[in-house]
mmCIF file of C-alpha atoms in Angstrom:
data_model
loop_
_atom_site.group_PDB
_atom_site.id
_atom_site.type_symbol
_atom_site.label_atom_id
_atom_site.label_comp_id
_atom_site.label_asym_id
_atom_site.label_seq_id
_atom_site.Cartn_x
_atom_site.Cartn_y
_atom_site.Cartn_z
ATOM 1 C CA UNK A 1 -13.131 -15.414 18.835
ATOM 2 C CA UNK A 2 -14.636 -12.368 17.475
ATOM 3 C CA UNK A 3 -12.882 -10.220 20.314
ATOM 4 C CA UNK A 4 -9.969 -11.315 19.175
ATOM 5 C CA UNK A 5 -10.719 -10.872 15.454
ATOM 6 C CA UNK A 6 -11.952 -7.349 16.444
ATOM 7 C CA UNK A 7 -8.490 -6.880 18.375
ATOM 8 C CA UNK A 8 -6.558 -7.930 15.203
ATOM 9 C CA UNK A 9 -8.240 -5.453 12.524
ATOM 10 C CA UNK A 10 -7.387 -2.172 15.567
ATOM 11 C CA UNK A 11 -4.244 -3.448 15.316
ATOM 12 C CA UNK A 12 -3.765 -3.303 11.806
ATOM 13 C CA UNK A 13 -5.560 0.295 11.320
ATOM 14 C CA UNK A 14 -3.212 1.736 14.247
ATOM 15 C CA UNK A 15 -0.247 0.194 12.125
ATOM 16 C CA UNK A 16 -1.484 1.562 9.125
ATOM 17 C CA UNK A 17 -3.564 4.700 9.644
ATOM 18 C CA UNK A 18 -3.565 7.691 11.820
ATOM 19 C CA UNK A 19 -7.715 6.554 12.353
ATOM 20 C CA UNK A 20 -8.304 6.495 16.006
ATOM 21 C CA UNK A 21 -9.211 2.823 17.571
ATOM 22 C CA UNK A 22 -9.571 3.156 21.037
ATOM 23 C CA UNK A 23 -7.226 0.615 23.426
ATOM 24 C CA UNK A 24 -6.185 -2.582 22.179
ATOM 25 C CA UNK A 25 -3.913 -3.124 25.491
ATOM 26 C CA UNK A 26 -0.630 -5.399 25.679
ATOM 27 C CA UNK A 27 0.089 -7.457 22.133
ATOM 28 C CA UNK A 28 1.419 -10.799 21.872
ATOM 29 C CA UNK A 29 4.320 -11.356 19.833
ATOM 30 C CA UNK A 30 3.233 -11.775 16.539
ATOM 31 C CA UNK A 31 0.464 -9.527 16.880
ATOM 32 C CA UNK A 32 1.447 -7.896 13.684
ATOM 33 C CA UNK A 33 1.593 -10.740 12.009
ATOM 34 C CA UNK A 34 -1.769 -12.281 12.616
ATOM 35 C CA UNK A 35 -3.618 -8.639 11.718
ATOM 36 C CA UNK A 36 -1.820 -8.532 8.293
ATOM 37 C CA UNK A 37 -4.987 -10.503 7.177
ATOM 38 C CA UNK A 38 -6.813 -7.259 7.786
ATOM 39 C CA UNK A 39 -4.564 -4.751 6.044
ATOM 40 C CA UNK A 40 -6.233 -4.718 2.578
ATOM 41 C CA UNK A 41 -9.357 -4.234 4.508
ATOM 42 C CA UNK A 42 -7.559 -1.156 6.128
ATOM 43 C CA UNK A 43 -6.666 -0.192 2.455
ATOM 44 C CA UNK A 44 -10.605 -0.450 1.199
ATOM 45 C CA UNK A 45 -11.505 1.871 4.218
ATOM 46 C CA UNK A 46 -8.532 4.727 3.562
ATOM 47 C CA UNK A 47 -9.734 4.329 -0.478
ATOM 48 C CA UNK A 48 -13.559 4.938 0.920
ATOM 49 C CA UNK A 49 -12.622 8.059 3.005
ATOM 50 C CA UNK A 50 -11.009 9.154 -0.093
ATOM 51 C CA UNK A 51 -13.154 8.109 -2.669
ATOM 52 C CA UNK A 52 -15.554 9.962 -0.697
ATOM 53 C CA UNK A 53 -13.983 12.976 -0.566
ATOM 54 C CA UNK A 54 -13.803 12.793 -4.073
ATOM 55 C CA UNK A 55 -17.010 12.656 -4.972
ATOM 56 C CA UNK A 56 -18.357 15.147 -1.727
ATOM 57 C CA UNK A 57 -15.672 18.236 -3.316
ATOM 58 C CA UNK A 58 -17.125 17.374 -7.124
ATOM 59 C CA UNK A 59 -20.360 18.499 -6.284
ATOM 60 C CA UNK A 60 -19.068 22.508 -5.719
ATOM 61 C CA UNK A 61 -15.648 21.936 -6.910
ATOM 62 C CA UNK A 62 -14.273 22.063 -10.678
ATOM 63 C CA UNK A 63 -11.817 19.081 -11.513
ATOM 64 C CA UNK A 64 -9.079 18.804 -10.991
ATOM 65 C CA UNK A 65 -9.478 19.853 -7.501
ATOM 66 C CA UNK A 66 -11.562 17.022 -5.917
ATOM 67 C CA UNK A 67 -8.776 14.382 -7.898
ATOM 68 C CA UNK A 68 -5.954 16.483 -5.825
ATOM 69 C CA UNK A 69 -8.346 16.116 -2.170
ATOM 70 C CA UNK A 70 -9.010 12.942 -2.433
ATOM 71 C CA UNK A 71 -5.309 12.312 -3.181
ATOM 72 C CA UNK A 72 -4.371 14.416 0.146
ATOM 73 C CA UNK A 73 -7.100 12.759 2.272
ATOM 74 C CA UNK A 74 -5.698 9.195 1.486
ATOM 75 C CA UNK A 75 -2.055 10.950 2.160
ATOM 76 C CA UNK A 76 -3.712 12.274 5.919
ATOM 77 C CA UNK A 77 -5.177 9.614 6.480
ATOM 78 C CA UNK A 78 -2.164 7.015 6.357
ATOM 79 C CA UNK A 79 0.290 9.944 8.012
ATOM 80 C CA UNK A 80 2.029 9.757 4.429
ATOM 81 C CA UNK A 81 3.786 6.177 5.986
ATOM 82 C CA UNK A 82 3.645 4.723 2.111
ATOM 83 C CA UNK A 83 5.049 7.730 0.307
ATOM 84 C CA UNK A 84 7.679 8.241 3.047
ATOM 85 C CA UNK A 85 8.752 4.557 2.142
ATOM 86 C CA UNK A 86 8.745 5.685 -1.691
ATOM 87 C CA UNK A 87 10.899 8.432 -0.855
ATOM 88 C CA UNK A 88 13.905 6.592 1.281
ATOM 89 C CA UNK A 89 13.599 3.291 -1.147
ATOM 90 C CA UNK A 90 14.334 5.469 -3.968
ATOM 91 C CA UNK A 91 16.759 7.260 -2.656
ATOM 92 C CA UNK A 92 18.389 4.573 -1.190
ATOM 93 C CA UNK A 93 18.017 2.355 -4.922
ATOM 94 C CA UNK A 94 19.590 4.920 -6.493
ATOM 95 C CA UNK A 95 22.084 6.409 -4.070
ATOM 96 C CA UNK A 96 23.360 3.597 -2.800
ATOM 97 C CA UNK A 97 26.044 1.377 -3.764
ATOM 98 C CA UNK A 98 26.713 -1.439 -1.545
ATOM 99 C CA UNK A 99 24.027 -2.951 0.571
ATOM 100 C CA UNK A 100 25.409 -1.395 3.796
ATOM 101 C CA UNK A 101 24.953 2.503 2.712
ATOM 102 C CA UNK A 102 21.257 1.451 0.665
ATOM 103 C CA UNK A 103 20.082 0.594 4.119
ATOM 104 C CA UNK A 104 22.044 3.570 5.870
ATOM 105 C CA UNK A 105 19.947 5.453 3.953
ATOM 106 C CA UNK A 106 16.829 4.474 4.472
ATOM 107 C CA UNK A 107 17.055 4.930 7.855
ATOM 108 C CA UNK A 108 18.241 8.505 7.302
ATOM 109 C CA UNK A 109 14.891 10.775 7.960
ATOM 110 C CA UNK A 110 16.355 13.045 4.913
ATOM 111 C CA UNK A 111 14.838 12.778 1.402
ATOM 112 C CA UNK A 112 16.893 13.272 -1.882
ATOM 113 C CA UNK A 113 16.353 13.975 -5.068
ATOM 114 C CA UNK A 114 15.461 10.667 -5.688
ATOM 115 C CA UNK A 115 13.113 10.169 -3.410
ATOM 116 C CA UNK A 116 11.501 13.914 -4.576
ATOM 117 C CA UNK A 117 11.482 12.772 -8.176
ATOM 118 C CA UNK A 118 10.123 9.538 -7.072
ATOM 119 C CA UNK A 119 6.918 10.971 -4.956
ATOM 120 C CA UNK A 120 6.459 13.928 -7.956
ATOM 121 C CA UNK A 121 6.068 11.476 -10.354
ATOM 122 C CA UNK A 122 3.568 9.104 -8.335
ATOM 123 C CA UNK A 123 1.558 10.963 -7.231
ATOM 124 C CA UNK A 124 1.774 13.054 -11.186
ATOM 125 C CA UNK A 125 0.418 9.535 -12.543
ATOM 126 C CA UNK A 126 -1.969 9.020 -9.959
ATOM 127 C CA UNK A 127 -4.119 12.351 -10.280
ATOM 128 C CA UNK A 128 -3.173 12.442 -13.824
ATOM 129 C CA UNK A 129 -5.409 8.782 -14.014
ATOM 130 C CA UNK A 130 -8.112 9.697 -11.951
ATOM 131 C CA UNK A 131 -8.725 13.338 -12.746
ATOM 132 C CA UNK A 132 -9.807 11.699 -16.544
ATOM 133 C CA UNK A 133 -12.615 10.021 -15.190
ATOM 134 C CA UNK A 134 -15.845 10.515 -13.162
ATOM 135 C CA UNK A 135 -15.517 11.657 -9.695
ATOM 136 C CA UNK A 136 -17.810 8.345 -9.182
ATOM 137 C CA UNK A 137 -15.651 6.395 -11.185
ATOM 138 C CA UNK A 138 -12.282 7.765 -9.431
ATOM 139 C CA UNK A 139 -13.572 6.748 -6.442
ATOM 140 C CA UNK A 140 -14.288 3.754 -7.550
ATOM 141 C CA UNK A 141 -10.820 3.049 -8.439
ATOM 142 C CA UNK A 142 -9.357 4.830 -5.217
ATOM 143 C CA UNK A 143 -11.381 1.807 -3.393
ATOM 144 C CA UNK A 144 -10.263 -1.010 -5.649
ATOM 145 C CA UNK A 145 -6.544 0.215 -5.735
ATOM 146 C CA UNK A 146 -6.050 0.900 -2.081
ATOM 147 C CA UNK A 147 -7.296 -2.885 -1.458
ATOM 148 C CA UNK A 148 -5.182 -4.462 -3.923
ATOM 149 C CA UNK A 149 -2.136 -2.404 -2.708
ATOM 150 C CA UNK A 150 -2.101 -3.785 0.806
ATOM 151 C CA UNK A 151 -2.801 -7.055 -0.515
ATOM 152 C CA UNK A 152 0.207 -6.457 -2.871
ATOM 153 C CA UNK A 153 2.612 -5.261 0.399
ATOM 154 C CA UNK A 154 1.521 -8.783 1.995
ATOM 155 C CA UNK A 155 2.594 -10.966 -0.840
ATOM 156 C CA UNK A 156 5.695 -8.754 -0.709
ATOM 157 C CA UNK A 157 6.397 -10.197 3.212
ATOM 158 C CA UNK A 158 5.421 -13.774 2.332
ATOM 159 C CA UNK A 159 7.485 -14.288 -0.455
ATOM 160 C CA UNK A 160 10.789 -12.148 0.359
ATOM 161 C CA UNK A 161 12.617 -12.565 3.582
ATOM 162 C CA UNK A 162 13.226 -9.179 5.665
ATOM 163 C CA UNK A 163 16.692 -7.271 4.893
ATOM 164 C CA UNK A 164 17.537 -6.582 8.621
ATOM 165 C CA UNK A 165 15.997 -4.620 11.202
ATOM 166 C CA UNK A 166 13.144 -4.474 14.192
ATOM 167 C CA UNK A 167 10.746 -6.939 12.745
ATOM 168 C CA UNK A 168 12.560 -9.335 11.259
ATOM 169 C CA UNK A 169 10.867 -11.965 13.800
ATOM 170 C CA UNK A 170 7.550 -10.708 12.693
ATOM 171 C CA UNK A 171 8.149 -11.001 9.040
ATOM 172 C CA UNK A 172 9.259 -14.655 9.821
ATOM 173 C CA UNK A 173 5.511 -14.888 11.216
ATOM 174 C CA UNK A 174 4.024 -13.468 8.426
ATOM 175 C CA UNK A 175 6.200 -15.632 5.809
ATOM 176 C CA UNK A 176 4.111 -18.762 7.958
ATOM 177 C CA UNK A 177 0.497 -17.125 7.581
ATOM 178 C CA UNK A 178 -1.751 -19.772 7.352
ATOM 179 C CA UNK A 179 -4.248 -20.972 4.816
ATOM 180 C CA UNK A 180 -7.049 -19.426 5.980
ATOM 181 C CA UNK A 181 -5.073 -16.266 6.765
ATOM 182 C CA UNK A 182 -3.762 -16.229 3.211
ATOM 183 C CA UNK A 183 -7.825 -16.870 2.196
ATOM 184 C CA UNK A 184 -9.012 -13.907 4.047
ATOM 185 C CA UNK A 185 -6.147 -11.022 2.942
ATOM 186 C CA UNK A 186 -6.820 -11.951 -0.865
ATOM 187 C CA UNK A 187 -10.773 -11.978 -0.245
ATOM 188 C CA UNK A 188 -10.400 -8.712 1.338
ATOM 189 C CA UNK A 189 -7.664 -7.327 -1.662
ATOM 190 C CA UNK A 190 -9.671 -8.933 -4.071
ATOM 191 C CA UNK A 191 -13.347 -8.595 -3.886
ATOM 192 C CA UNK A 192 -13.563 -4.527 -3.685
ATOM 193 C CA UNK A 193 -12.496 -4.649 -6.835
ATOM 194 C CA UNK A 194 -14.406 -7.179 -8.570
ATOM 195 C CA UNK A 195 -17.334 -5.749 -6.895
ATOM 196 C CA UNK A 196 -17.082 -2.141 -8.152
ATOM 197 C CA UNK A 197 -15.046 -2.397 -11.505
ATOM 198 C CA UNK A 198 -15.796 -5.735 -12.779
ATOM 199 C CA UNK A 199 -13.717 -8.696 -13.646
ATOM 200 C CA UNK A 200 -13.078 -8.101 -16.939
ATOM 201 C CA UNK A 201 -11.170 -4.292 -15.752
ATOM 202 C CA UNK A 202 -10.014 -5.077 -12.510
ATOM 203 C CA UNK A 203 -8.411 -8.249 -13.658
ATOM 204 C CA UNK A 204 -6.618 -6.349 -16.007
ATOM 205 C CA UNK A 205 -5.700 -3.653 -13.889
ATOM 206 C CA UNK A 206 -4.378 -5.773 -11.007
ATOM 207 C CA UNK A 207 -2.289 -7.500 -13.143
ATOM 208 C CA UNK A 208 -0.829 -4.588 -14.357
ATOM 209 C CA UNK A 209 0.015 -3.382 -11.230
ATOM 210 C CA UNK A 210 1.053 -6.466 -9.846
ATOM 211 C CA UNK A 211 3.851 -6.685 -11.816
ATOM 212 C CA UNK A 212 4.910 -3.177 -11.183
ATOM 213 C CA UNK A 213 4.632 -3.986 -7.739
ATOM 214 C CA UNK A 214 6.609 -7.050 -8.233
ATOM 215 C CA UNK A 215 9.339 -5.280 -9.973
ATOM 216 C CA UNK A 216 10.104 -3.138 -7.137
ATOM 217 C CA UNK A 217 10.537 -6.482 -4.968
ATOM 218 C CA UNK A 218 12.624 -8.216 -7.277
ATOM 219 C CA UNK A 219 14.782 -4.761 -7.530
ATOM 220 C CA UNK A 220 14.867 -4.975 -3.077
ATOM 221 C CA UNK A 221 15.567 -8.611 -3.933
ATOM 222 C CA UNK A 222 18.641 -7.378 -5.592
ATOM 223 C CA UNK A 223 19.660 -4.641 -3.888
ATOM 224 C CA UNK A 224 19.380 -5.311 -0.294
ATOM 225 C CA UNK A 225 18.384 -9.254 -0.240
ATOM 226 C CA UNK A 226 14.979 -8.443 1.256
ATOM 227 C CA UNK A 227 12.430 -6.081 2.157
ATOM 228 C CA UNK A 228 11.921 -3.238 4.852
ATOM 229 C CA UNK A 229 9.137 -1.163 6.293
ATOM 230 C CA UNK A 230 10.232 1.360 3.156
ATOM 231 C CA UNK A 231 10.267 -1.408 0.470
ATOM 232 C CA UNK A 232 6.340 -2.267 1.267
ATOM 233 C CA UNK A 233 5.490 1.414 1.359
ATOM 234 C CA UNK A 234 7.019 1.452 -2.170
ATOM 235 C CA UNK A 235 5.617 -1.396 -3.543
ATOM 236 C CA UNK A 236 2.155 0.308 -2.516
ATOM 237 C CA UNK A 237 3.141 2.721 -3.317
ATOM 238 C CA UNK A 238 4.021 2.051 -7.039
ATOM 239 C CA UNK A 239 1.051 -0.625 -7.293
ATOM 240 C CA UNK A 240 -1.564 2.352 -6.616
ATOM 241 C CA UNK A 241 0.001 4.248 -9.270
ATOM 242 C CA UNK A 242 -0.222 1.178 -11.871
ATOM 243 C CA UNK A 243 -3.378 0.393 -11.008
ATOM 244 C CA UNK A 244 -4.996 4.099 -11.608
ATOM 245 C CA UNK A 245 -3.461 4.634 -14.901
ATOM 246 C CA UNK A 246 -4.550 0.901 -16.064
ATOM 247 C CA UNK A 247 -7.826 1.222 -14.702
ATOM 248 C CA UNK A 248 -8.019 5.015 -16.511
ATOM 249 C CA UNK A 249 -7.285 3.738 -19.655
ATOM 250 C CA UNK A 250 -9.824 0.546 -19.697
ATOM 251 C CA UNK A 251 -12.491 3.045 -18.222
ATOM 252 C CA UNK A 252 -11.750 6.362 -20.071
ATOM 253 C CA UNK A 253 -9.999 4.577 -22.668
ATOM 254 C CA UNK A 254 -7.812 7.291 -25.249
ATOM 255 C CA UNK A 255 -8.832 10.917 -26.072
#
């Protein structure tokens, strides 16, 4: 049981990291499926390494400097896979005009100018938020937002069907995650941030971003009847960015 719960968090830092993990060996069907418990867990370690790096660069570096490494760790550490989705979602939101050509073009390894405008401005807001607050207190957030971002990709899968593609079986899967599979991704979104911000702020926060995240799935919703590998990397995109600037301004509150 363990091996096999072991097996099922590799799994979902190979999917979601560049992190090495050693062999996992041949996967059943569904193996994606059954790790997406473990992706906000994946989430708390890339916001650790990053946090981390946040607070290690303060201590010889003036701001905004460590902000911007901590940003480009999290970006290593993931092999950019969120911010790539940013980039062909928006481009293929805004470019597009019938459903065909919106997912042509996210399957087109090119980015436009929406997609440039689209990653300038996240990651703008993002080290905009954090650089206003304590290294100790960024990376406090880093941790908290990266958790509730994966968590915020998996509510994504369960609620909207998948727009067409290689894992349409697997989102199926994930749509039928059990109860205690549903239990342990929102422990593991959930409690980081509870634990290091407090209700009262990470409530708020996660709200906040929440429905920014949700917006972007209702958009998909609209625009392509589903989700793809690029819609989740947007909606994590975009919930990371709510979730800094809400956090910021409980935290820092106005200057």
């Amino acid at each position: 049981m363990i091996a096999r719960e072991v097996r099922l968090f590799k799994i979902a830092l190979q999917f979601l990291t560049q992190l090495p993990v050693g062999s996992i060996g041949d996967c059943p069907p569904d193996w994606l499926a059954r790790s997406a418990k473990y992706m906000p867990l994946v989430g708390t370690i890339v916001g650790v390494i990053a946090g981390a790096a946040i607070v290690l660069s303060a201590a010889f570096l003036p701001a905004p400097l460590p902000t911007v490494i901590g940003i480009v760790a999290a970006i290593a550490i993931t092999g950019a896979l969120h911010e790539d989705g940013l980039a062909d979602t928006t481009d293929a939101f805004g470019g597009g005009r019938t459903r065909e050509r919106r997912l042509e073009i996210m399957r087109d390894s090119r980015i436009g100018t929406y997609g440039t405008l689209a990653l300038i401005s996240v990651l703008a807001l993002k080290g905009a938020a954090l650089v206003a607050l304590t290294p100790w207190n960024a990376a406090l957030v880093m941790v908290a937002g990266h958790a509730g971002a994966r968590l915020a990709a998996i509510v994504t899968m369960s609620r909207l069907p998948h727009a067409g593609g290689g894992v349409a079986k697997v989102s199926q899967k994930i749509s039928e995650l059990t109860v205690s599979e549903i239990a342990v991704a929102l422990a593991l979104g959930l409690i980081p941030g509870f634990l290091l911000l407090g209700a009262t702020t990470f409530i708020a926060a996660a709200l906040f971003a929440f429905a920014a995240a949700s917006l972007i799935a209702l958009i998909a919703r609209r625009k392509i009847a589903g989700y793809t590998g690029d819609v989740l990397g947007a909606v994590e995109q975009v919930f990371e960015a709510a979730f800094f600037v809400a956090a910021t301004a409980l935290m820092a509150g106005p200057h």
